[in-house]
Amino acid sequence: MTEVLIAGAGITRFGRTEDVSGRQHAVRAVTAALADAGIEWSRVGAAFGGSDAAGNADTLVAELGLTGVPFVNVKNGCATGGSALVSAANAIRSGMADVVVAVGFDKHPRGAFDPRPADWGLDEAYGRDGLMVTTQFFGMKIQRYMHDHGISARTLGLVAEKAYRNGALNPNAWRRKAISADEVLASGMVNDPLTRFMFCSPGEGAAALVLCAPHEGVPVTLRAAEVRTRTFGTFEVFSPWVPGGELTSVSRAAATAVFERAGLGPGDVDVVQVQDTESGAEVMHLAECGFCADGEQEKLIAEGATEISGTLPVNTDGGCIANGEPIGASGLRQVYEVVLQLRGRAGVRQVPGGPRVGFTHVYGAPGVSACTVLSG
Amino acid sequence: MTLSAVGELWTWTVQRFEPKSPPYVPPPGGFAPSAVGYVELPEGVRVAAVLDTDDLASIRIGMPVRIEAGVGVPRARSADD
């Protein structure tokens, strides 16, 4: 199968602005990725991208150039960036084009998301009675996980503390001020057991990648990218009911598939980015993606294993907690960070020892996950 | 299949901030923090429900709860009430 290389990666500052649209962020990210690759837009043979709430990616040709390039809009919730990347990689593998762009961007209003029940196939009562709230799900999932696997509230505090510490080292992060675990725990309960500073906030930003067929001098390979939707027995956002017995996981399914395709396993990975919508998500996703056993996180996190200098560096750019959650952009933000790490160009947040393999993972409603494995 | 009316609380959280309207419609007295959870029934299903309680601090995983279908989403309360 044709190898797919990452020739260029670009990102904007994440956060919240008054005067920059989501589309403008996207143009900046694509322009930065092209400059990084040393490739003109006119050389791009196909493009895939999207946002959840900031418009259509194919309209970006107005600013990028009217070259006639096939540009496919992708709208797949939290997997928008990952799905764009899968499509872009397949375009290279199929021979459709030898230079392909993937872009994810978004811009959300302040406050929690306010989805409409009908869009999710649910009765209006779920919205009317206050159950269409994503943060509730995250609270309930980690609440049960803590009960079953001995994870403490302190560990949730430490996950957020690390996110803000890493964010302070990332010039593109939204939250760049260190916050201690004690401050995180005391920041006010939002959805028990999760406090305000444990959550990411909906925000804005964009990330873009330029993919190419095998080419000299391009050091980062996209080994595999996979997207999965839920199967029976998973516990998801906006579920009126969940089957009894042991839970399955869409993240576990996507991670298993991506490792199989890459011919690598979790033990080969030197730098990890997982969806950290809030502290509990990072804890649970580490186990679901195969990096530790359920409950082992309590010890790993206390020992500092998930720090940049640890044995399993996780969310080295500060993750969603420090960067915010522009839904369409987060998946490609993670890939951008892994590309920097594998090139050895992550500056003050560089994972020591020359990382060779990186992994990314996003998760979202209604039970979708996208994962990638990259190697340097 | 007819489901049992009594089960165990499988998990829960407290909604501490007012959800956005629409779609949320606050009760006549206005929004107040309230509990939600999943009730595990003996038939092998966990059902999402609003958890009616006067004491948010008393909620525990595994507590026996009685659940009822009605107008709106299912509602549950402690089986000891």
CSV table of C-alpha atoms in Angstrom, one decimal:
chain,number,residue,atom,x,y,z
A,1,MET,CA,0.0,0.0,0.0
A,2,THR,CA,1.3,3.5,-0.9
A,3,GLU,CA,2.8,5.3,2.1
A,4,VAL,CA,1.3,8.6,3.1
A,5,LEU,CA,3.7,11.3,4.4
A,6,ILE,CA,3.0,14.5,6.3
A,7,ALA,CA,4.7,17.1,4.3
A,8,GLY,CA,3.5,20.1,6.2
A,9,ALA,CA,1.5,21.0,9.3
A,10,GLY,CA,-0.1,24.3,10.3
A,11,ILE,CA,-2.1,25.6,13.2
A,12,THR,CA,-3.6,28.9,14.5
A,13,ARG,CA,-3.7,30.1,18.1
A,14,PHE,CA,-6.6,28.4,19.9
A,15,GLY,CA,-8.9,30.3,22.2
A,16,ARG,CA,-11.5,33.0,21.6
A,17,THR,CA,-11.4,36.1,19.5
A,18,GLU,CA,-13.9,38.8,18.6
A,19,ASP,CA,-13.0,39.6,15.1
A,20,VAL,CA,-11.6,36.4,13.4
A,21,SER,CA,-14.1,34.0,11.8
A,22,GLY,CA,-13.7,30.2,11.8
A,23,ARG,CA,-13.0,30.4,8.1
A,24,GLN,CA,-10.3,32.9,8.5
A,25,HIS,CA,-8.6,30.6,11.1
A,26,ALA,CA,-8.8,27.8,8.5
A,27,VAL,CA,-7.2,29.9,5.8
A,28,ARG,CA,-4.4,30.8,8.1
A,29,ALA,CA,-3.8,27.1,9.1
A,30,VAL,CA,-3.8,25.9,5.5
A,31,THR,CA,-1.5,28.7,4.4
A,32,ALA,CA,0.9,27.8,7.3
A,33,ALA,CA,0.8,24.1,6.4
A,34,LEU,CA,1.6,24.9,2.8
A,35,ALA,CA,4.5,27.2,3.8
A,36,ASP,CA,5.7,24.5,6.1
A,37,ALA,CA,5.7,22.0,3.3
A,38,GLY,CA,7.2,24.4,0.8
A,39,ILE,CA,4.3,23.7,-1.6
A,40,GLU,CA,2.1,26.1,-3.5
A,41,TRP,CA,-1.8,25.8,-3.2
A,42,SER,CA,-1.8,25.3,-7.0
A,43,ARG,CA,0.0,21.9,-6.5
A,44,VAL,CA,-2.7,20.6,-4.3
A,45,GLY,CA,-4.7,17.9,-6.1
A,46,ALA,CA,-7.5,17.3,-3.6
A,47,ALA,CA,-8.7,18.7,-0.3
A,48,PHE,CA,-10.9,17.5,2.5
A,49,GLY,CA,-12.1,19.5,5.6
A,50,GLY,CA,-14.8,20.8,7.7
A,51,SER,CA,-16.2,22.4,10.8
A,52,ASP,CA,-19.1,21.6,13.1
A,53,ALA,CA,-20.3,25.2,13.5
A,54,ALA,CA,-18.2,27.6,11.4
A,55,GLY,CA,-19.1,27.0,7.8
A,56,ASN,CA,-18.2,25.0,4.8
A,57,ALA,CA,-14.5,24.1,4.1
A,58,ASP,CA,-14.9,24.2,0.3
A,59,THR,CA,-15.7,27.9,0.4
A,60,LEU,CA,-12.0,28.5,1.5
A,61,VAL,CA,-11.1,28.3,-2.2
A,62,ALA,CA,-12.2,31.9,-2.4
A,63,GLU,CA,-9.1,32.9,-0.3
A,64,LEU,CA,-6.8,30.0,-1.1
A,65,GLY,CA,-7.2,30.2,-4.9
A,66,LEU,CA,-9.7,29.2,-7.6
A,67,THR,CA,-7.7,26.3,-8.9
A,68,GLY,CA,-10.6,24.0,-9.5
A,69,VAL,CA,-9.4,21.5,-7.0
A,70,PRO,CA,-11.9,18.9,-5.8
A,71,PHE,CA,-12.7,20.0,-2.2
A,72,VAL,CA,-15.0,17.8,-0.1
A,73,ASN,CA,-16.8,19.0,3.0
A,74,VAL,CA,-16.6,16.7,6.0
A,75,LYS,CA,-19.0,17.0,8.9
A,76,ASN,CA,-18.5,14.3,11.4
A,77,GLY,CA,-18.7,15.8,14.9
A,78,CYS,CA,-15.6,15.3,17.0
A,79,ALA,CA,-14.2,13.1,14.2
A,80,THR,CA,-14.4,15.8,11.5
A,81,GLY,CA,-10.7,16.3,11.4
A,82,GLY,CA,-10.0,12.6,11.7
A,83,SER,CA,-12.4,11.8,8.9
A,84,ALA,CA,-10.9,14.5,6.7
A,85,LEU,CA,-7.5,13.0,7.3
A,86,VAL,CA,-8.7,9.4,6.5
A,87,SER,CA,-10.2,10.7,3.2
A,88,ALA,CA,-7.1,12.7,2.4
A,89,ALA,CA,-4.9,9.6,3.0
A,90,ASN,CA,-7.1,7.5,0.9
A,91,ALA,CA,-6.9,10.0,-1.9
A,92,ILE,CA,-3.1,9.6,-1.9
A,93,ARG,CA,-3.3,5.8,-1.7
A,94,SER,CA,-5.8,5.6,-4.5
A,95,GLY,CA,-3.7,7.7,-6.8
A,96,MET,CA,-6.3,10.4,-7.0
A,97,ALA,CA,-3.7,13.0,-6.1
A,98,ASP,CA,-0.1,13.2,-4.8
A,99,VAL,CA,-0.5,16.3,-2.7
A,100,VAL,CA,-3.7,16.6,-0.6
A,101,VAL,CA,-4.8,19.0,2.1
A,102,ALA,CA,-6.8,18.1,5.2
A,103,VAL,CA,-8.2,21.0,7.4
A,104,GLY,CA,-10.3,21.2,10.5
A,105,PHE,CA,-11.6,24.5,12.0
A,106,ASP,CA,-14.3,25.8,14.3
A,107,LYS,CA,-15.7,28.7,16.3
A,108,HIS,CA,-18.3,28.1,19.0
A,109,PRO,CA,-20.3,30.5,21.2
A,110,ARG,CA,-19.5,30.8,24.9
A,111,GLY,CA,-20.9,28.2,27.3
A,112,ALA,CA,-21.9,24.5,26.9
A,113,PHE,CA,-23.1,23.1,23.6
A,114,ASP,CA,-26.9,23.2,23.2
A,115,PRO,CA,-27.8,20.4,20.8
A,116,ARG,CA,-31.4,19.8,19.6
A,117,PRO,CA,-32.9,16.4,20.5
A,118,ALA,CA,-34.4,15.9,17.0
A,119,ASP,CA,-30.9,16.1,15.5
A,120,TRP,CA,-29.9,13.1,17.6
A,121,GLY,CA,-33.0,11.0,17.1
A,122,LEU,CA,-34.3,11.7,20.6
A,123,ASP,CA,-37.6,12.8,22.0
A,124,GLU,CA,-38.0,16.5,22.7
A,125,ALA,CA,-38.5,15.6,26.4
A,126,TYR,CA,-34.7,14.9,26.7
A,127,GLY,CA,-34.0,18.5,25.9
A,128,ARG,CA,-36.9,19.9,27.8
A,129,ASP,CA,-36.1,18.0,31.0
A,130,GLY,CA,-32.4,19.0,30.9
A,131,LEU,CA,-30.8,15.8,29.7
A,132,MET,CA,-29.2,17.1,26.5
A,133,VAL,CA,-26.1,18.3,28.3
A,134,THR,CA,-22.8,16.7,27.2
A,135,THR,CA,-21.0,17.5,30.5
A,136,GLN,CA,-23.6,15.3,32.3
A,137,PHE,CA,-22.4,12.2,30.4
A,138,PHE,CA,-18.8,12.9,31.2
A,139,GLY,CA,-19.6,13.3,34.9
A,140,MET,CA,-21.7,10.0,34.9
A,141,LYS,CA,-19.1,8.0,33.0
A,142,ILE,CA,-16.1,8.9,35.2
A,143,GLN,CA,-18.3,8.6,38.4
A,144,ARG,CA,-18.9,4.9,37.6
A,145,TYR,CA,-15.3,4.4,36.5
A,146,MET,CA,-14.0,5.8,39.8
A,147,HIS,CA,-16.3,3.5,41.7
A,148,ASP,CA,-15.2,0.4,39.7
A,149,HIS,CA,-11.5,1.1,39.3
A,150,GLY,CA,-10.4,3.1,42.4
A,151,ILE,CA,-9.6,6.4,40.7
A,152,SER,CA,-9.5,9.3,43.1
A,153,ALA,CA,-10.7,12.9,42.7
A,154,ARG,CA,-7.1,13.9,43.3
A,155,THR,CA,-6.1,12.1,40.1
A,156,LEU,CA,-8.7,14.2,38.2
A,157,GLY,CA,-7.1,17.3,39.7
A,158,LEU,CA,-3.6,16.2,38.6
A,159,VAL,CA,-4.7,15.6,35.0
A,160,ALA,CA,-6.0,19.2,34.7
A,161,GLU,CA,-2.9,20.5,36.5
A,162,LYS,CA,-0.7,18.8,33.9
A,163,ALA,CA,-2.9,20.2,31.0
A,164,TYR,CA,-2.4,23.8,32.2
A,165,ARG,CA,1.3,23.2,32.9
A,166,ASN,CA,1.8,21.9,29.3
A,167,GLY,CA,-0.5,24.7,27.9
A,168,ALA,CA,1.8,27.2,29.5
A,169,LEU,CA,4.6,25.8,27.3
A,170,ASN,CA,2.5,26.1,24.2
A,171,PRO,CA,2.4,29.5,22.5
A,172,ASN,CA,-0.8,28.5,20.6
A,173,ALA,CA,-2.7,27.3,23.6
A,174,TRP,CA,-5.7,29.2,25.0
A,175,ARG,CA,-5.0,28.5,28.7
A,176,ARG,CA,-1.4,29.4,29.4
A,177,LYS,CA,-1.4,29.8,33.2
A,178,ALA,CA,-0.4,27.0,35.5
A,179,ILE,CA,-3.2,25.9,37.9
A,180,SER,CA,-2.5,23.5,40.8
A,181,ALA,CA,-4.5,20.4,41.4
A,182,ASP,CA,-5.8,21.9,44.7
A,183,GLU,CA,-7.1,25.0,42.7
A,184,VAL,CA,-8.7,22.6,40.2
A,185,LEU,CA,-10.4,20.6,42.9
A,186,ALA,CA,-11.7,23.8,44.6
A,187,SER,CA,-12.9,25.5,41.4
A,188,GLY,CA,-16.6,24.6,41.9
A,189,MET,CA,-18.5,21.5,41.0
A,190,VAL,CA,-20.1,21.5,37.5
A,191,ASN,CA,-21.2,17.9,37.0
A,192,ASP,CA,-20.1,15.8,40.0
A,193,PRO,CA,-17.4,14.7,40.3
A,194,LEU,CA,-16.0,17.1,37.7
A,195,THR,CA,-15.2,20.7,38.6
A,196,ARG,CA,-15.0,23.8,36.4
A,197,PHE,CA,-11.2,23.7,35.8
A,198,MET,CA,-11.4,20.0,34.8
A,199,PHE,CA,-13.4,20.8,31.7
A,200,CYS,CA,-12.3,22.2,28.4
A,201,SER,CA,-14.4,25.1,27.0
A,202,PRO,CA,-15.9,25.3,23.5
A,203,GLY,CA,-13.5,27.7,21.6
A,204,GLU,CA,-12.1,28.4,18.2
A,205,GLY,CA,-9.1,27.5,16.1
A,206,ALA,CA,-7.9,25.6,13.1
A,207,ALA,CA,-5.3,23.0,12.1
A,208,ALA,CA,-4.3,21.8,8.6
A,209,LEU,CA,-2.0,19.2,7.1
A,210,VAL,CA,-0.4,18.7,3.7
A,211,LEU,CA,-0.1,15.1,2.8
A,212,CYS,CA,2.0,13.7,0.0
A,213,ALA,CA,3.0,10.4,-1.6
A,214,PRO,CA,6.5,9.1,-0.8
A,215,HIS,CA,9.0,11.9,-1.3
A,216,GLU,CA,12.6,12.4,-0.2
A,217,GLY,CA,13.2,14.6,2.8
A,218,VAL,CA,9.8,14.2,4.5
A,219,PRO,CA,10.4,12.7,7.9
A,220,VAL,CA,6.9,11.9,9.2
A,221,THR,CA,4.8,9.0,8.0
A,222,LEU,CA,1.0,8.7,8.6
A,223,ARG,CA,1.1,4.9,9.4
A,224,ALA,CA,-2.7,4.6,9.8
A,225,ALA,CA,-5.9,6.6,10.4
A,226,GLU,CA,-9.1,5.0,11.4
A,227,VAL,CA,-12.6,6.1,12.3
A,228,ARG,CA,-15.3,4.0,14.0
A,229,THR,CA,-18.8,4.4,15.1
A,230,ARG,CA,-20.4,2.7,18.2
A,231,THR,CA,-21.3,-0.9,18.4
A,232,PHE,CA,-23.9,-2.5,20.8
A,233,GLY,CA,-22.9,-2.2,24.4
A,234,THR,CA,-21.1,1.1,24.5
A,235,PHE,CA,-22.0,4.0,26.9
A,236,GLU,CA,-22.3,7.2,24.9
A,237,VAL,CA,-23.4,10.8,25.1
A,238,PHE,CA,-27.2,11.2,24.9
A,239,SER,CA,-28.1,7.6,25.6
A,240,PRO,CA,-31.7,7.1,26.9
A,241,TRP,CA,-30.6,3.6,27.9
A,242,VAL,CA,-27.5,1.5,28.1
A,243,PRO,CA,-27.4,-2.3,27.9
A,244,GLY,CA,-26.4,-4.1,31.1
A,245,GLY,CA,-23.2,-6.1,31.6
A,246,GLU,CA,-19.6,-5.1,30.7
A,247,LEU,CA,-19.3,-2.1,28.5
A,248,THR,CA,-17.6,-2.0,25.1
A,249,SER,CA,-16.0,1.2,23.8
A,250,VAL,CA,-15.9,2.9,20.4
A,251,SER,CA,-12.5,4.3,21.3
A,252,ARG,CA,-11.2,0.8,22.0
A,253,ALA,CA,-12.5,-0.3,18.6
A,254,ALA,CA,-10.9,2.6,16.8
A,255,ALA,CA,-7.6,2.3,18.6
A,256,THR,CA,-7.4,-1.5,18.0
A,257,ALA,CA,-8.1,-0.9,14.3
A,258,VAL,CA,-5.5,1.8,13.9
A,259,PHE,CA,-2.8,-0.2,15.6
A,260,GLU,CA,-3.6,-3.3,13.5
A,261,ARG,CA,-3.4,-1.2,10.3
A,262,ALA,CA,-0.1,0.4,11.5
A,263,GLY,CA,1.4,-2.9,12.5
A,264,LEU,CA,2.3,-1.4,15.8
A,265,GLY,CA,1.0,-1.6,19.4
A,266,PRO,CA,0.5,0.8,22.3
A,267,GLY,CA,3.8,-0.3,23.7
A,268,ASP,CA,5.6,1.1,20.6
A,269,VAL,CA,4.2,4.6,21.2
A,270,ASP,CA,6.4,7.4,22.5
A,271,VAL,CA,3.9,10.3,22.6
A,272,VAL,CA,0.2,10.1,23.1
A,273,GLN,CA,-2.7,12.6,22.4
A,274,VAL,CA,-6.1,11.5,23.7
A,275,GLN,CA,-9.5,13.3,23.9
A,276,ASP,CA,-9.5,15.1,27.2
A,277,THR,CA,-12.9,16.8,27.1
A,278,GLU,CA,-12.4,16.8,30.9
A,279,SER,CA,-9.9,15.1,33.3
A,280,GLY,CA,-11.9,11.9,33.5
A,281,ALA,CA,-11.9,11.4,29.8
A,282,GLU,CA,-8.1,11.4,29.7
A,283,VAL,CA,-8.0,8.8,32.4
A,284,MET,CA,-10.5,6.5,30.8
A,285,HIS,CA,-9.3,6.9,27.2
A,286,LEU,CA,-5.8,5.9,28.2
A,287,ALA,CA,-7.2,2.5,29.2
A,288,GLU,CA,-9.6,2.3,26.3
A,289,CYS,CA,-6.8,3.0,23.8
A,290,GLY,CA,-4.7,0.2,25.3
A,291,PHE,CA,-2.0,2.2,27.1
A,292,CYS,CA,-2.7,0.8,30.6
A,293,ALA,CA,-5.1,-1.4,32.5
A,294,ASP,CA,-8.3,0.0,34.1
A,295,GLY,CA,-7.3,1.5,37.4
A,296,GLU,CA,-3.6,1.6,36.7
A,297,GLN,CA,-3.9,5.4,35.9
A,298,GLU,CA,-4.1,6.2,39.6
A,299,LYS,CA,-0.5,5.1,40.1
A,300,LEU,CA,0.8,6.2,36.6
A,301,ILE,CA,-0.5,9.8,37.0
A,302,ALA,CA,0.7,10.1,40.6
A,303,GLU,CA,4.2,9.0,39.5
A,304,GLY,CA,4.3,11.5,36.7
A,305,ALA,CA,4.3,8.9,33.9
A,306,THR,CA,2.0,11.1,31.7
A,307,GLU,CA,4.2,14.2,32.0
A,308,ILE,CA,6.3,15.4,29.1
A,309,SER,CA,9.4,13.9,30.8
A,310,GLY,CA,7.5,10.7,31.8
A,311,THR,CA,7.4,7.2,30.4
A,312,LEU,CA,4.1,7.8,28.6
A,313,PRO,CA,3.8,11.5,27.7
A,314,VAL,CA,0.1,12.4,27.2
A,315,ASN,CA,-1.4,15.6,25.7
A,316,THR,CA,1.9,17.4,25.5
A,317,ASP,CA,0.4,20.5,24.0
A,318,GLY,CA,-2.1,20.9,26.9
A,319,GLY,CA,-4.9,18.9,25.2
A,320,CYS,CA,-8.5,20.2,25.0
A,321,ILE,CA,-8.3,21.4,28.6
A,322,ALA,CA,-5.7,24.0,27.8
A,323,ASN,CA,-6.5,24.5,24.1
A,324,GLY,CA,-10.3,24.5,24.3
A,325,GLU,CA,-12.6,22.5,22.0
A,326,PRO,CA,-13.2,23.8,18.5
A,327,ILE,CA,-14.9,20.5,17.5
A,328,GLY,CA,-13.7,20.4,13.9
A,329,ALA,CA,-10.1,21.4,14.7
A,330,SER,CA,-9.1,19.3,17.7
A,331,GLY,CA,-8.3,16.0,15.9
A,332,LEU,CA,-5.8,17.8,13.5
A,333,ARG,CA,-4.4,19.9,16.4
A,334,GLN,CA,-3.4,16.5,18.0
A,335,VAL,CA,-1.7,15.4,14.7
A,336,TYR,CA,0.0,18.8,14.4
A,337,GLU,CA,1.5,18.3,17.9
A,338,VAL,CA,2.7,14.7,17.1
A,339,VAL,CA,4.3,16.0,13.9
A,340,LEU,CA,6.2,18.6,15.9
A,341,GLN,CA,7.3,16.0,18.5
A,342,LEU,CA,8.4,13.5,15.8
A,343,ARG,CA,10.4,16.2,14.0
A,344,GLY,CA,12.1,17.1,17.3
A,345,ARG,CA,10.7,20.7,16.9
A,346,ALA,CA,8.4,21.0,19.9
A,347,GLY,CA,10.8,23.4,21.7
A,348,VAL,CA,10.3,23.7,25.4
A,349,ARG,CA,7.7,20.9,25.5
A,350,GLN,CA,9.8,18.5,23.4
A,351,VAL,CA,9.5,14.9,24.6
A,352,PRO,CA,13.1,13.9,25.4
A,353,GLY,CA,14.9,11.0,23.8
A,354,GLY,CA,13.8,11.5,20.2
A,355,PRO,CA,10.3,10.1,20.1
A,356,ARG,CA,9.7,7.8,17.0
A,357,VAL,CA,6.0,6.9,17.2
A,358,GLY,CA,3.0,9.0,18.1
A,359,PHE,CA,-0.7,8.3,18.6
A,360,THR,CA,-3.8,10.5,18.5
A,361,HIS,CA,-7.4,9.9,19.6
A,362,VAL,CA,-10.7,11.8,19.5
A,363,TYR,CA,-14.1,10.8,20.8
A,364,GLY,CA,-17.5,12.4,20.5
A,365,ALA,CA,-21.3,12.1,20.3
A,366,PRO,CA,-23.1,10.0,19.3
A,367,GLY,CA,-20.3,7.4,19.7
A,368,VAL,CA,-17.6,8.1,17.2
A,369,SER,CA,-13.8,7.9,17.5
A,370,ALA,CA,-10.9,8.6,15.2
A,371,CYS,CA,-7.4,7.5,15.8
A,372,THR,CA,-4.0,7.9,14.1
A,373,VAL,CA,-0.6,6.4,14.4
A,374,LEU,CA,2.4,8.4,13.0
A,375,SER,CA,6.1,7.6,12.9
A,376,GLY,CA,9.2,9.7,12.5
B,1,MET,CA,-41.0,-7.0,27.9
B,2,THR,CA,-42.2,-5.3,31.1
B,3,LEU,CA,-39.4,-3.9,33.1
B,4,SER,CA,-39.2,-3.9,36.9
B,5,ALA,CA,-40.0,-0.7,38.7
B,6,VAL,CA,-37.1,-1.0,41.2
B,7,GLY,CA,-33.4,-1.3,40.5
B,8,GLU,CA,-30.0,0.1,41.6
B,9,LEU,CA,-28.5,3.4,40.8
B,10,TRP,CA,-25.7,2.6,38.3
B,11,THR,CA,-24.2,6.1,38.1
B,12,TRP,CA,-25.3,9.7,38.6
B,13,THR,CA,-24.2,13.3,38.5
B,14,VAL,CA,-25.7,16.6,39.6
B,15,GLN,CA,-26.6,19.2,37.0
B,16,ARG,CA,-25.2,22.3,38.8
B,17,PHE,CA,-25.6,24.9,35.9
B,18,GLU,CA,-28.8,25.8,34.1
B,19,PRO,CA,-28.9,24.1,30.7
B,20,LYS,CA,-29.3,26.4,27.6
B,21,SER,CA,-32.9,27.2,26.6
B,22,PRO,CA,-34.0,26.0,24.1
B,23,PRO,CA,-34.2,23.0,24.4
B,24,TYR,CA,-34.3,23.2,28.2
B,25,VAL,CA,-37.5,24.3,29.9
B,26,PRO,CA,-37.0,25.2,33.6
B,27,PRO,CA,-39.6,24.1,36.1
B,28,PRO,CA,-42.2,26.7,37.3
B,29,GLY,CA,-40.1,27.6,40.3
B,30,GLY,CA,-37.0,28.1,38.2
B,31,PHE,CA,-33.8,26.1,37.8
B,32,ALA,CA,-32.2,24.5,40.8
B,33,PRO,CA,-29.4,22.0,40.8
B,34,SER,CA,-30.8,18.5,40.3
B,35,ALA,CA,-29.6,15.0,40.0
B,36,VAL,CA,-29.7,12.7,36.9
B,37,GLY,CA,-28.5,9.1,36.6
B,38,TYR,CA,-28.9,5.6,35.2
B,39,VAL,CA,-31.0,3.0,36.9
B,40,GLU,CA,-29.9,-0.6,36.4
B,41,LEU,CA,-32.9,-2.9,36.3
B,42,PRO,CA,-32.8,-6.7,36.8
B,43,GLU,CA,-33.8,-7.3,33.2
B,44,GLY,CA,-30.3,-6.1,32.1
B,45,VAL,CA,-30.8,-2.6,31.1
B,46,ARG,CA,-29.7,0.8,32.5
B,47,VAL,CA,-32.2,3.6,32.0
B,48,ALA,CA,-31.5,7.3,32.0
B,49,ALA,CA,-33.7,9.2,34.5
B,50,VAL,CA,-34.1,12.4,36.4
B,51,LEU,CA,-33.4,11.6,40.0
B,52,ASP,CA,-35.8,13.3,42.4
B,53,THR,CA,-34.2,13.8,45.9
B,54,ASP,CA,-34.3,16.4,48.6
B,55,ASP,CA,-30.7,15.6,49.6
B,56,LEU,CA,-28.1,15.6,46.8
B,57,ALA,CA,-25.5,14.5,49.3
B,58,SER,CA,-27.3,11.3,50.0
B,59,ILE,CA,-26.9,9.9,46.5
B,60,ARG,CA,-24.8,6.7,46.2
B,61,ILE,CA,-24.0,4.2,43.4
B,62,GLY,CA,-25.9,1.0,44.2
B,63,MET,CA,-28.7,2.6,46.2
B,64,PRO,CA,-32.1,1.1,45.5
B,65,VAL,CA,-34.3,3.3,43.4
B,66,ARG,CA,-37.8,3.2,42.0
B,67,ILE,CA,-38.2,4.4,38.4
B,68,GLU,CA,-41.4,5.5,36.7
B,69,ALA,CA,-42.3,6.3,33.1
B,70,GLY,CA,-44.6,9.3,32.6
B,71,VAL,CA,-44.8,12.6,30.8
B,72,GLY,CA,-41.3,13.5,29.8
B,73,VAL,CA,-38.2,11.5,30.6
B,74,PRO,CA,-38.3,8.7,33.2
B,75,ARG,CA,-38.1,9.8,36.8
B,76,ALA,CA,-36.5,7.9,39.7
B,77,ARG,CA,-36.3,8.3,43.5
B,78,SER,CA,-34.8,6.4,46.4
B,79,ALA,CA,-36.8,3.2,47.0
B,80,ASP,CA,-36.6,4.0,50.7
B,81,ASP,CA,-38.6,7.2,50.4
